[in-house]
Amino acid sequence: MVYSVSGLRLPCAPSVYRSSQSAFNGSTRSSSFSILLKKNQLSRKITAQNSSYDSDSSPLTVASKKVLVPGDQGDGSSSLTNELESPSAISDNPQVIHGVDGREMEDIKKIEVEEQKSVPSTLESNDEEAHAEELFAPLNRKVTNDKSEAKPRTIPPPGAGQRIYEIDPTLSGFRQHLDYRYSQYKRMREEIDKYEGGLEVFSRGYEKLGFTRSETGITYREWAPGAKSAALIGDFNNWNPNADVMNRNEFGVWEIFLPNNADGSPPIPHGSRVKIRMETPSGIKDSIPAWIKFSVQAPGEIPYNGIYYDPPEEEKYVFKHPQPKKPKSLRIYESHVGMSSTEPMINTYANFRDDVLPRIKKLGYNAVQIMAIQEHSYYASFGYHVTNFFAPSSRFGTPDDLKSLIDRAHELGILVLMDIVHSHASNNTLDGLNMFDGTDAHYFHSGSRGHHWMWDSRLFNYGTWEVLRFLLSNARWWLEEYKFDGYRFDGVTSMMYTHHGLQVGFTGNYNEYFGFATDVDAVVYLMLVNDMIHGLYPEAVTIGEDVSGMPTFCIPIQDGGVGFDYRLHMAIADKWIEILKKRDEDWKMGDIIHTLTNRRWMEKCVAYAESHDQALVGDKTIAFWLMDKDMYDFMALDRPSTPLIDRGIALHKMIRLITMGLGGEGYLNFMGNEFGHPEWIDFPRGDQRLPNGSVIPGNNYSYDKCRRRFDLGDAEYLRYRGMQEFDQAMQHLEEKYGFMTSEHQYISRKDEGDRIIVFERGNLIFVFNFHWHKSYFDYRVGCLKPGKYKIVLDSDDPLFGGFDRLNHIAEYFSTEGWYDDRPRSFLVYAPCRTAVVYALVEDEPVVVGKSEPVENLKTVEAAVEPVKESEPLDS
């Protein structure tokens, strides 16, 4: 997620079908706005032809017949639907800070507990429980009453939540706020246990809401308390709004049961288009079901159509490979399926599986983070304006194609992380959640609090019971159904603060984190979702995109933290952009070190020099900051280089290595940036007219810059190849030595005059010379352990586009005596603009002080060669 001053993530149209009062007439053809129509890439026979019904027909007339459902009590309601809902909102929960009187807080708690006493309990009899188990059987397993087949999964109860004060005693000054936050979390756990049967049951909302299949038919349920009437329409009933009218229970859940056909076939064929037609306070509207599992855009149409996706058993993809174990250190390849082709097109899950995953494996990354999975009607939103939260994007293929991709990654030993968006939702009203039941405050906050002014999107009300069910179930759905290995939660800063982190400079003052601006409901939701994920899926990974540095963010929940495994270290990328705008003479070694190491104790970080954010149109990648237009003409090896190219390639490697070496316990790279991908990302788009009348020019819907030129990194005749080889060597070095997660880290030198940085990570010693023209002979570097050291990575290696100034067969022997606060040291040659990594040779012990045969002893002088005339100078 981009926090940009300009207010634009990238030039994208604000809500293609933004709601106006007239937008609810159900018309699928009323908008004159034209967006790029996707190619039909579905491998299954899923029809999305032109509609056989007219949305502009007369208003819905509710039939007087009563639809019976399993468990019907004769009064139009179902005993099964009675247990679905708790009150629509738990509380308005004022944002409590550390200045609130303790007695007032207790009064608030008492009032809230009393309010919850009216909430109906979950299934109360064993008979009802057995009946529910049969009716709500998940789609991916056979209906059975043999409970021994299902392995129960439980979520541990909340802990005391007090260890955060031992980890960081300065938090004690904000104990009232933090204890209140934890008490809200515990109260929610207790309420969910009491009224829903626990967080494990609560997070399986997809087995109750939306379409659920049983042996006898299909049940469809939808929470839409603002609707006055509702009917299920689609291809299966010729879009007749009077054919399948739904019943409403007292909690605003609409329901209908469709029995199987006489021949036993399902009443809704696989691949059929479906929608829910509602009479709402804002008029008649047709909407895609909120829990839809697949949706597609028909050729020639703008709004998407919900698809009933339930292929026959023989056509469902069956996972063949076990999920990999969570690695000790994460090396993440951030990717986007649609733009992963070298050709100007929308790529597919299948092509990504066959072409990109083997590349990721070869490069040495152990995790792939996939963006834009949740369906989003506007391609240029980069997947961040989600319309259908449970549906994988149909642009790239079918749900089974996505499963095949994930299974192949697991076969290669690669974790698959999903870039999940729970921070906001699309403004679209016809194919999204906005104004779903005709009211402004359905899933979202009402009024201005429910709108993100910069992203032009809707903001969830995390204090609402059904919003919690929806989002928790969504987080579980992708892990359960698709076998994702974890998440990168997008826009968490926006969630945690009512100001959304916009135009706010976080200084680290704790008052910025624990005050009125903190959205406690949102933080409690993050605690609940981490609790659920880690309780049910212990190997799953959660990463939070937080720019604020919220304390306790990556502390376990039972200790009082928010519960993420990692925080994205977003400040590093911003710092590199700041530095790259300066002359080499103005780079400060101490400033670089401070930014890389400025992270909270016991809270792990994923570091990156640049992500997709820096590659978007309007911004510049590190390679472009360094080399600019010279990349167009001087990247061929058969042509002379330029000082700008030499400088750029050298610093590109150094920046990435020092970020990986010091920035955190994990590392991330956006696809293509490993070889310095030229130019920016520009999604196909037309001209955009802003509310103030100004126009942002489009690109005539071009795909030319919405792809990845992997062929450039593979070409042996281009200089891109050297940068790609270096990135690969970095990943394999970390795989072998595990330096990112080593407990031993010591920075022994940050010399502003020499422009030298030396640090230890595990048994490795990193030596960086950022000077633009000075190389140093017999440069002494401190070390901890005695013995022999050897070069294991050298950015000046000709394989990496370097100048071959170091002898890699040389051996370096430590000598006793304190230097740079280290008990030992050894001499090296440090050429300008190079990064060299030395490893202790532990399998060949050396007796310090004793002579060795001359033929076995290669001194450091053997590594020193005259500086070549081609040595890069200051550009």
PDB file of N, CA and C in Angstrom, residues 618-704:
ATOM      1  N   GLY A 618       4.992   7.037 -11.802  1.00  0.00           N
ATOM      2  CA  GLY A 618       5.015   8.171 -10.888  1.00  0.00           C
ATOM      3  C   GLY A 618       6.134   8.068  -9.885  1.00  0.00           C
ATOM      4  N   ASP A 619       6.731   6.874  -9.749  1.00  0.00           N
ATOM      5  CA  ASP A 619       7.877   6.677  -8.867  1.00  0.00           C
ATOM      6  C   ASP A 619       9.013   6.115  -9.716  1.00  0.00           C
ATOM      7  N   LYS A 620      10.122   5.779  -9.076  1.00  0.00           N
ATOM      8  CA  LYS A 620      11.266   5.251  -9.806  1.00  0.00           C
ATOM      9  C   LYS A 620      11.899   4.130  -8.999  1.00  0.00           C
ATOM     10  N   THR A 621      12.312   3.077  -9.691  1.00  0.00           N
ATOM     11  CA  THR A 621      13.038   2.001  -9.036  1.00  0.00           C
ATOM     12  C   THR A 621      14.452   2.460  -8.718  1.00  0.00           C
ATOM     13  N   ILE A 622      15.135   1.690  -7.894  1.00  0.00           N
ATOM     14  CA  ILE A 622      16.516   2.028  -7.548  1.00  0.00           C
ATOM     15  C   ILE A 622      17.393   2.045  -8.801  1.00  0.00           C
ATOM     16  N   ALA A 623      17.184   1.067  -9.684  1.00  0.00           N
ATOM     17  CA  ALA A 623      17.985   1.024 -10.914  1.00  0.00           C
ATOM     18  C   ALA A 623      17.787   2.291 -11.735  1.00  0.00           C
ATOM     19  N   PHE A 624      16.553   2.789 -11.792  1.00  0.00           N
ATOM     20  CA  PHE A 624      16.302   3.989 -12.583  1.00  0.00           C
ATOM     21  C   PHE A 624      16.834   5.237 -11.887  1.00  0.00           C
ATOM     22  N   TRP A 625      16.754   5.267 -10.563  1.00  0.00           N
ATOM     23  CA  TRP A 625      17.365   6.384  -9.836  1.00  0.00           C
ATOM     24  C   TRP A 625      18.863   6.438 -10.138  1.00  0.00           C
ATOM     25  N   LEU A 626      19.484   5.270 -10.226  1.00  0.00           N
ATOM     26  CA  LEU A 626      20.933   5.206 -10.395  1.00  0.00           C
ATOM     27  C   LEU A 626      21.391   5.432 -11.833  1.00  0.00           C
ATOM     28  N   MET A 627      20.646   4.877 -12.795  1.00  0.00           N
ATOM     29  CA  MET A 627      21.153   4.866 -14.179  1.00  0.00           C
ATOM     30  C   MET A 627      20.292   5.630 -15.164  1.00  0.00           C
ATOM     31  N   ASP A 628      19.063   5.859 -14.842  1.00  0.00           N
ATOM     32  CA  ASP A 628      18.157   6.675 -15.645  1.00  0.00           C
ATOM     33  C   ASP A 628      18.204   6.284 -17.125  1.00  0.00           C
ATOM     34  N   LYS A 629      18.253   7.270 -18.014  1.00  0.00           N
ATOM     35  CA  LYS A 629      18.105   7.005 -19.443  1.00  0.00           C
ATOM     36  C   LYS A 629      19.276   6.226 -20.028  1.00  0.00           C
ATOM     37  N   ASP A 630      20.405   6.169 -19.319  1.00  0.00           N
ATOM     38  CA  ASP A 630      21.536   5.386 -19.830  1.00  0.00           C
ATOM     39  C   ASP A 630      21.188   3.911 -19.953  1.00  0.00           C
ATOM     40  N   MET A 631      20.148   3.459 -19.206  1.00  0.00           N
ATOM     41  CA  MET A 631      19.750   2.058 -19.281  1.00  0.00           C
ATOM     42  C   MET A 631      19.240   1.687 -20.673  1.00  0.00           C
ATOM     43  N   TYR A 632      18.786   2.658 -21.432  1.00  0.00           N
ATOM     44  CA  TYR A 632      18.247   2.372 -22.755  1.00  0.00           C
ATOM     45  C   TYR A 632      19.334   2.081 -23.785  1.00  0.00           C
ATOM     46  N   ASP A 633      20.534   2.630 -23.572  1.00  0.00           N
ATOM     47  CA  ASP A 633      21.548   2.562 -24.625  1.00  0.00           C
ATOM     48  C   ASP A 633      22.853   1.879 -24.244  1.00  0.00           C
ATOM     49  N   PHE A 634      23.094   1.661 -22.949  1.00  0.00           N
ATOM     50  CA  PHE A 634      24.430   1.207 -22.564  1.00  0.00           C
ATOM     51  C   PHE A 634      24.419  -0.054 -21.690  1.00  0.00           C
ATOM     52  N   MET A 635      23.389  -0.885 -21.827  1.00  0.00           N
ATOM     53  CA  MET A 635      23.341  -2.125 -21.048  1.00  0.00           C
ATOM     54  C   MET A 635      23.830  -3.336 -21.843  1.00  0.00           C
ATOM     55  N   ALA A 636      24.198  -3.137 -23.086  1.00  0.00           N
ATOM     56  CA  ALA A 636      24.735  -4.237 -23.887  1.00  0.00           C
ATOM     57  C   ALA A 636      26.225  -4.384 -23.632  1.00  0.00           C
ATOM     58  N   LEU A 637      26.677  -5.620 -23.439  1.00  0.00           N
ATOM     59  CA  LEU A 637      28.088  -5.861 -23.122  1.00  0.00           C
ATOM     60  C   LEU A 637      29.012  -5.577 -24.302  1.00  0.00           C
ATOM     61  N   ASP A 638      28.464  -5.588 -25.499  1.00  0.00           N
ATOM     62  CA  ASP A 638      29.328  -5.330 -26.655  1.00  0.00           C
ATOM     63  C   ASP A 638      29.475  -3.843 -26.940  1.00  0.00           C
ATOM     64  N   ARG A 639      28.922  -3.013 -26.037  1.00  0.00           N
ATOM     65  CA  ARG A 639      29.081  -1.572 -26.167  1.00  0.00           C
ATOM     66  C   ARG A 639      29.819  -1.032 -24.950  1.00  0.00           C
ATOM     67  N   PRO A 640      30.531   0.078 -25.113  1.00  0.00           N
ATOM     68  CA  PRO A 640      31.208   0.663 -23.947  1.00  0.00           C
ATOM     69  C   PRO A 640      30.191   1.062 -22.883  1.00  0.00           C
ATOM     70  N   SER A 641      30.609   0.928 -21.663  1.00  0.00           N
ATOM     71  CA  SER A 641      29.767   1.353 -20.557  1.00  0.00           C
ATOM     72  C   SER A 641      29.937   2.859 -20.345  1.00  0.00           C
ATOM     73  N   THR A 642      29.233   3.379 -19.357  1.00  0.00           N
ATOM     74  CA  THR A 642      29.376   4.785 -18.977  1.00  0.00           C
ATOM     75  C   THR A 642      29.629   4.843 -17.480  1.00  0.00           C
ATOM     76  N   PRO A 643      30.207   5.936 -16.989  1.00  0.00           N
ATOM     77  CA  PRO A 643      30.382   6.061 -15.537  1.00  0.00           C
ATOM     78  C   PRO A 643      29.065   5.892 -14.771  1.00  0.00           C
ATOM     79  N   LEU A 644      27.971   6.373 -15.360  1.00  0.00           N
ATOM     80  CA  LEU A 644      26.678   6.262 -14.683  1.00  0.00           C
ATOM     81  C   LEU A 644      26.241   4.807 -14.586  1.00  0.00           C
ATOM     82  N   ILE A 645      26.455   4.023 -15.616  1.00  0.00           N
ATOM     83  CA  ILE A 645      26.105   2.607 -15.603  1.00  0.00           C
ATOM     84  C   ILE A 645      26.996   1.854 -14.619  1.00  0.00           C
ATOM     85  N   ASP A 646      28.305   2.119 -14.651  1.00  0.00           N
ATOM     86  CA  ASP A 646      29.218   1.441 -13.726  1.00  0.00           C
ATOM     87  C   ASP A 646      28.835   1.732 -12.277  1.00  0.00           C
ATOM     88  N   ARG A 647      28.583   2.989 -12.002  1.00  0.00           N
ATOM     89  CA  ARG A 647      28.177   3.376 -10.649  1.00  0.00           C
ATOM     90  C   ARG A 647      26.852   2.707 -10.280  1.00  0.00           C
ATOM     91  N   GLY A 648      25.894   2.736 -11.192  1.00  0.00           N
ATOM     92  CA  GLY A 648      24.573   2.203 -10.894  1.00  0.00           C
ATOM     93  C   GLY A 648      24.579   0.722 -10.606  1.00  0.00           C
ATOM     94  N   ILE A 649      25.273  -0.050 -11.418  1.00  0.00           N
ATOM     95  CA  ILE A 649      25.318  -1.500 -11.207  1.00  0.00           C
ATOM     96  C   ILE A 649      26.015  -1.824  -9.895  1.00  0.00           C
ATOM     97  N   ALA A 650      27.107  -1.122  -9.600  1.00  0.00           N
ATOM     98  CA  ALA A 650      27.843  -1.381  -8.359  1.00  0.00           C
ATOM     99  C   ALA A 650      26.980  -1.074  -7.135  1.00  0.00           C
ATOM    100  N   LEU A 651      26.341   0.094  -7.124  1.00  0.00           N
ATOM    101  CA  LEU A 651      25.542   0.481  -5.962  1.00  0.00           C
ATOM    102  C   LEU A 651      24.251  -0.324  -5.854  1.00  0.00           C
ATOM    103  N   HIS A 652      23.687  -0.732  -6.982  1.00  0.00           N
ATOM    104  CA  HIS A 652      22.480  -1.566  -6.958  1.00  0.00           C
ATOM    105  C   HIS A 652      22.744  -2.846  -6.171  1.00  0.00           C
ATOM    106  N   LYS A 653      23.906  -3.453  -6.403  1.00  0.00           N
ATOM    107  CA  LYS A 653      24.257  -4.682  -5.683  1.00  0.00           C
ATOM    108  C   LYS A 653      24.534  -4.399  -4.216  1.00  0.00           C
ATOM    109  N   MET A 654      25.247  -3.336  -3.941  1.00  0.00           N
ATOM    110  CA  MET A 654      25.612  -3.019  -2.562  1.00  0.00           C
ATOM    111  C   MET A 654      24.380  -2.681  -1.718  1.00  0.00           C
ATOM    112  N   ILE A 655      23.476  -1.911  -2.294  1.00  0.00           N
ATOM    113  CA  ILE A 655      22.269  -1.511  -1.562  1.00  0.00           C
ATOM    114  C   ILE A 655      21.449  -2.730  -1.183  1.00  0.00           C
ATOM    115  N   ARG A 656      21.316  -3.668  -2.098  1.00  0.00           N
ATOM    116  CA  ARG A 656      20.494  -4.850  -1.818  1.00  0.00           C
ATOM    117  C   ARG A 656      21.158  -5.760  -0.780  1.00  0.00           C
ATOM    118  N   LEU A 657      22.471  -5.894  -0.864  1.00  0.00           N
ATOM    119  CA  LEU A 657      23.157  -6.778   0.077  1.00  0.00           C
ATOM    120  C   LEU A 657      23.168  -6.205   1.481  1.00  0.00           C
ATOM    121  N   ILE A 658      23.418  -4.915   1.629  1.00  0.00           N
ATOM    122  CA  ILE A 658      23.453  -4.357   2.986  1.00  0.00           C
ATOM    123  C   ILE A 658      22.046  -4.325   3.585  1.00  0.00           C
ATOM    124  N   THR A 659      21.026  -4.174   2.739  1.00  0.00           N
ATOM    125  CA  THR A 659      19.650  -4.240   3.229  1.00  0.00           C
ATOM    126  C   THR A 659      19.340  -5.634   3.731  1.00  0.00           C
ATOM    127  N   MET A 660      19.750  -6.628   2.982  1.00  0.00           N
ATOM    128  CA  MET A 660      19.524  -8.007   3.406  1.00  0.00           C
ATOM    129  C   MET A 660      20.364  -8.351   4.629  1.00  0.00           C
ATOM    130  N   GLY A 661      21.569  -7.819   4.688  1.00  0.00           N
ATOM    131  CA  GLY A 661      22.477  -8.171   5.773  1.00  0.00           C
ATOM    132  C   GLY A 661      22.099  -7.578   7.110  1.00  0.00           C
ATOM    133  N   LEU A 662      21.545  -6.359   7.115  1.00  0.00           N
ATOM    134  CA  LEU A 662      21.281  -5.684   8.388  1.00  0.00           C
ATOM    135  C   LEU A 662      19.814  -5.335   8.635  1.00  0.00           C
ATOM    136  N   GLY A 663      18.973  -5.429   7.605  1.00  0.00           N
ATOM    137  CA  GLY A 663      17.633  -4.844   7.706  1.00  0.00           C
ATOM    138  C   GLY A 663      16.606  -5.636   8.472  1.00  0.00           C
ATOM    139  N   GLY A 664      16.804  -6.929   8.648  1.00  0.00           N
ATOM    140  CA  GLY A 664      15.770  -7.682   9.355  1.00  0.00           C
ATOM    141  C   GLY A 664      16.024  -9.170   9.333  1.00  0.00           C
ATOM    142  N   GLU A 665      14.985  -9.914   9.728  1.00  0.00           N
ATOM    143  CA  GLU A 665      15.053 -11.376   9.772  1.00  0.00           C
ATOM    144  C   GLU A 665      14.443 -12.013   8.532  1.00  0.00           C
ATOM    145  N   GLY A 666      13.925 -11.188   7.636  1.00  0.00           N
ATOM    146  CA  GLY A 666      13.387 -11.636   6.368  1.00  0.00           C
ATOM    147  C   GLY A 666      13.746 -10.622   5.301  1.00  0.00           C
ATOM    148  N   TYR A 667      13.595 -11.019   4.036  1.00  0.00           N
ATOM    149  CA  TYR A 667      13.961 -10.145   2.917  1.00  0.00           C
ATOM    150  C   TYR A 667      12.914 -10.279   1.832  1.00  0.00           C
ATOM    151  N   LEU A 668      12.638  -9.167   1.153  1.00  0.00           N
ATOM    152  CA  LEU A 668      11.632  -9.163   0.087  1.00  0.00           C
ATOM    153  C   LEU A 668      12.175  -8.445  -1.134  1.00  0.00           C
ATOM    154  N   ASN A 669      11.806  -8.973  -2.294  1.00  0.00           N
ATOM    155  CA  ASN A 669      12.154  -8.348  -3.571  1.00  0.00           C
ATOM    156  C   ASN A 669      10.964  -8.457  -4.502  1.00  0.00           C
ATOM    157  N   PHE A 670      10.654  -7.373  -5.206  1.00  0.00           N
ATOM    158  CA  PHE A 670       9.582  -7.423  -6.195  1.00  0.00           C
ATOM    159  C   PHE A 670      10.121  -7.956  -7.511  1.00  0.00           C
ATOM    160  N   MET A 671       9.342  -8.805  -8.146  1.00  0.00           N
ATOM    161  CA  MET A 671       9.810  -9.532  -9.328  1.00  0.00           C
ATOM    162  C   MET A 671      10.342  -8.582 -10.406  1.00  0.00           C
ATOM    163  N   GLY A 672      11.498  -8.936 -10.891  1.00  0.00           N
ATOM    164  CA  GLY A 672      12.173  -8.137 -11.906  1.00  0.00           C
ATOM    165  C   GLY A 672      13.180  -7.173 -11.338  1.00  0.00           C
ATOM    166  N   ASN A 673      12.958  -6.718 -10.114  1.00  0.00           N
ATOM    167  CA  ASN A 673      13.897  -5.762  -9.529  1.00  0.00           C
ATOM    168  C   ASN A 673      15.240  -6.406  -9.213  1.00  0.00           C
ATOM    169  N   GLU A 674      15.292  -7.744  -9.163  1.00  0.00           N
ATOM    170  CA  GLU A 674      16.559  -8.403  -8.884  1.00  0.00           C
ATOM    171  C   GLU A 674      17.575  -8.111  -9.983  1.00  0.00           C
ATOM    172  N   PHE A 675      17.116  -7.860 -11.197  1.00  0.00           N
ATOM    173  CA  PHE A 675      18.066  -7.537 -12.265  1.00  0.00           C
ATOM    174  C   PHE A 675      17.938  -6.082 -12.717  1.00  0.00           C
ATOM    175  N   GLY A 676      17.323  -5.244 -11.898  1.00  0.00           N
ATOM    176  CA  GLY A 676      17.224  -3.829 -12.230  1.00  0.00           C
ATOM    177  C   GLY A 676      16.278  -3.572 -13.381  1.00  0.00           C
ATOM    178  N   HIS A 677      15.083  -4.139 -13.313  1.00  0.00           N
ATOM    179  CA  HIS A 677      14.107  -4.019 -14.408  1.00  0.00           C
ATOM    180  C   HIS A 677      13.966  -2.566 -14.850  1.00  0.00           C
ATOM    181  N   PRO A 678      14.105  -2.309 -16.146  1.00  0.00           N
ATOM    182  CA  PRO A 678      13.993  -0.925 -16.621  1.00  0.00           C
ATOM    183  C   PRO A 678      12.544  -0.441 -16.624  1.00  0.00           C
ATOM    184  N   GLU A 679      12.396   0.836 -16.514  1.00  0.00           N
ATOM    185  CA  GLU A 679      11.114   1.525 -16.566  1.00  0.00           C
ATOM    186  C   GLU A 679      10.222   1.152 -15.385  1.00  0.00           C
ATOM    187  N   TRP A 680       8.972   1.591 -15.450  1.00  0.00           N
ATOM    188  CA  TRP A 680       8.053   1.493 -14.341  1.00  0.00           C
ATOM    189  C   TRP A 680       6.903   0.551 -14.697  1.00  0.00           C
ATOM    190  N   ILE A 681       5.996   0.393 -13.762  1.00  0.00           N
ATOM    191  CA  ILE A 681       4.785  -0.395 -14.003  1.00  0.00           C
ATOM    192  C   ILE A 681       3.648   0.584 -14.288  1.00  0.00           C
ATOM    193  N   ASP A 682       2.986   0.385 -15.403  1.00  0.00           N
ATOM    194  CA  ASP A 682       1.859   1.235 -15.747  1.00  0.00           C
ATOM    195  C   ASP A 682       0.734   0.346 -16.257  1.00  0.00           C
ATOM    196  N   PHE A 683      -0.293   0.167 -15.445  1.00  0.00           N
ATOM    197  CA  PHE A 683      -1.399  -0.700 -15.825  1.00  0.00           C
ATOM    198  C   PHE A 683      -2.193  -0.095 -16.975  1.00  0.00           C
ATOM    199  N   PRO A 684      -2.802  -0.932 -17.802  1.00  0.00           N
ATOM    200  CA  PRO A 684      -3.638  -0.409 -18.888  1.00  0.00           C
ATOM    201  C   PRO A 684      -4.780   0.423 -18.333  1.00  0.00           C
ATOM    202  N   ARG A 685      -4.934   1.627 -18.854  1.00  0.00           N
ATOM    203  CA  ARG A 685      -5.941   2.525 -18.307  1.00  0.00           C
ATOM    204  C   ARG A 685      -6.259   3.620 -19.315  1.00  0.00           C
ATOM    205  N   GLY A 686      -7.445   4.157 -19.175  1.00  0.00           N
ATOM    206  CA  GLY A 686      -7.849   5.285 -19.981  1.00  0.00           C
ATOM    207  C   GLY A 686      -7.671   6.572 -19.215  1.00  0.00           C
ATOM    208  N   ASP A 687      -8.058   7.675 -19.850  1.00  0.00           N
ATOM    209  CA  ASP A 687      -7.986   8.958 -19.167  1.00  0.00           C
ATOM    210  C   ASP A 687      -8.920   8.952 -17.962  1.00  0.00           C
ATOM    211  N   GLN A 688      -8.496   9.597 -16.887  1.00  0.00           N
ATOM    212  CA  GLN A 688      -9.288   9.654 -15.665  1.00  0.00           C
ATOM    213  C   GLN A 688      -9.652  11.101 -15.350  1.00  0.00           C
ATOM    214  N   ARG A 689     -10.926  11.354 -15.249  1.00  0.00           N
ATOM    215  CA  ARG A 689     -11.393  12.688 -14.904  1.00  0.00           C
ATOM    216  C   ARG A 689     -11.671  12.755 -13.411  1.00  0.00           C
ATOM    217  N   LEU A 690     -10.981  13.654 -12.718  1.00  0.00           N
ATOM    218  CA  LEU A 690     -11.130  13.806 -11.279  1.00  0.00           C
ATOM    219  C   LEU A 690     -12.335  14.691 -10.964  1.00  0.00           C
ATOM    220  N   PRO A 691     -12.840  14.598  -9.723  1.00  0.00           N
ATOM    221  CA  PRO A 691     -14.005  15.418  -9.351  1.00  0.00           C
ATOM    222  C   PRO A 691     -13.817  16.911  -9.553  1.00  0.00           C
ATOM    223  N   ASN A 692     -12.550  17.357  -9.462  1.00  0.00           N
ATOM    224  CA  ASN A 692     -12.316  18.800  -9.638  1.00  0.00           C
ATOM    225  C   ASN A 692     -12.247  19.220 -11.104  1.00  0.00           C
ATOM    226  N   GLY A 693     -12.467  18.264 -12.005  1.00  0.00           N
ATOM    227  CA  GLY A 693     -12.493  18.576 -13.419  1.00  0.00           C
ATOM    228  C   GLY A 693     -11.189  18.318 -14.143  1.00  0.00           C
ATOM    229  N   SER A 694     -10.098  18.145 -13.402  1.00  0.00           N
ATOM    230  CA  SER A 694      -8.818  17.879 -14.057  1.00  0.00           C
ATOM    231  C   SER A 694      -8.787  16.446 -14.587  1.00  0.00           C
ATOM    232  N   VAL A 695      -7.908  16.200 -15.546  1.00  0.00           N
ATOM    233  CA  VAL A 695      -7.829  14.905 -16.211  1.00  0.00           C
ATOM    234  C   VAL A 695      -6.425  14.340 -16.069  1.00  0.00           C
ATOM    235  N   ILE A 696      -6.332  13.084 -15.639  1.00  0.00           N
ATOM    236  CA  ILE A 696      -5.063  12.377 -15.609  1.00  0.00           C
ATOM    237  C   ILE A 696      -4.994  11.541 -16.889  1.00  0.00           C
ATOM    238  N   PRO A 697      -4.037  11.820 -17.754  1.00  0.00           N
ATOM    239  CA  PRO A 697      -3.972  11.087 -19.024  1.00  0.00           C
ATOM    240  C   PRO A 697      -3.744   9.597 -18.805  1.00  0.00           C
ATOM    241  N   GLY A 698      -4.380   8.792 -19.610  1.00  0.00           N
ATOM    242  CA  GLY A 698      -4.179   7.355 -19.556  1.00  0.00           C
ATOM    243  C   GLY A 698      -3.071   6.921 -20.500  1.00  0.00           C
ATOM    244  N   ASN A 699      -3.014   5.637 -20.785  1.00  0.00           N
ATOM    245  CA  ASN A 699      -1.989   5.105 -21.691  1.00  0.00           C
ATOM    246  C   ASN A 699      -2.617   4.331 -22.847  1.00  0.00           C
ATOM    247  N   ASN A 700      -3.886   4.688 -23.134  1.00  0.00           N
ATOM    248  CA  ASN A 700      -4.614   4.033 -24.233  1.00  0.00           C
ATOM    249  C   ASN A 700      -4.719   2.533 -23.994  1.00  0.00           C
ATOM    250  N   TYR A 701      -4.851   2.163 -22.720  1.00  0.00           N
ATOM    251  CA  TYR A 701      -5.044   0.768 -22.316  1.00  0.00           C
ATOM    252  C   TYR A 701      -3.906  -0.132 -22.782  1.00  0.00           C
ATOM    253  N   SER A 702      -2.713   0.367 -22.685  1.00  0.00           N
ATOM    254  CA  SER A 702      -1.535  -0.383 -23.127  1.00  0.00           C
ATOM    255  C   SER A 702      -1.051  -1.329 -22.026  1.00  0.00           C
ATOM    256  N   TYR A 703      -0.605  -2.516 -22.458  1.00  0.00           N
ATOM    257  CA  TYR A 703      -0.016  -3.494 -21.542  1.00  0.00           C
ATOM    258  C   TYR A 703       1.520  -3.467 -21.616  1.00  0.00           C
ATOM    259  N   ASP A 704       2.064  -2.545 -22.381  1.00  0.00           N
ATOM    260  CA  ASP A 704       3.490  -2.579 -22.646  1.00  0.00           C
ATOM    261  C   ASP A 704       4.328  -2.482 -21.386  1.00  0.00           C
TER     262      ASP A 704
END
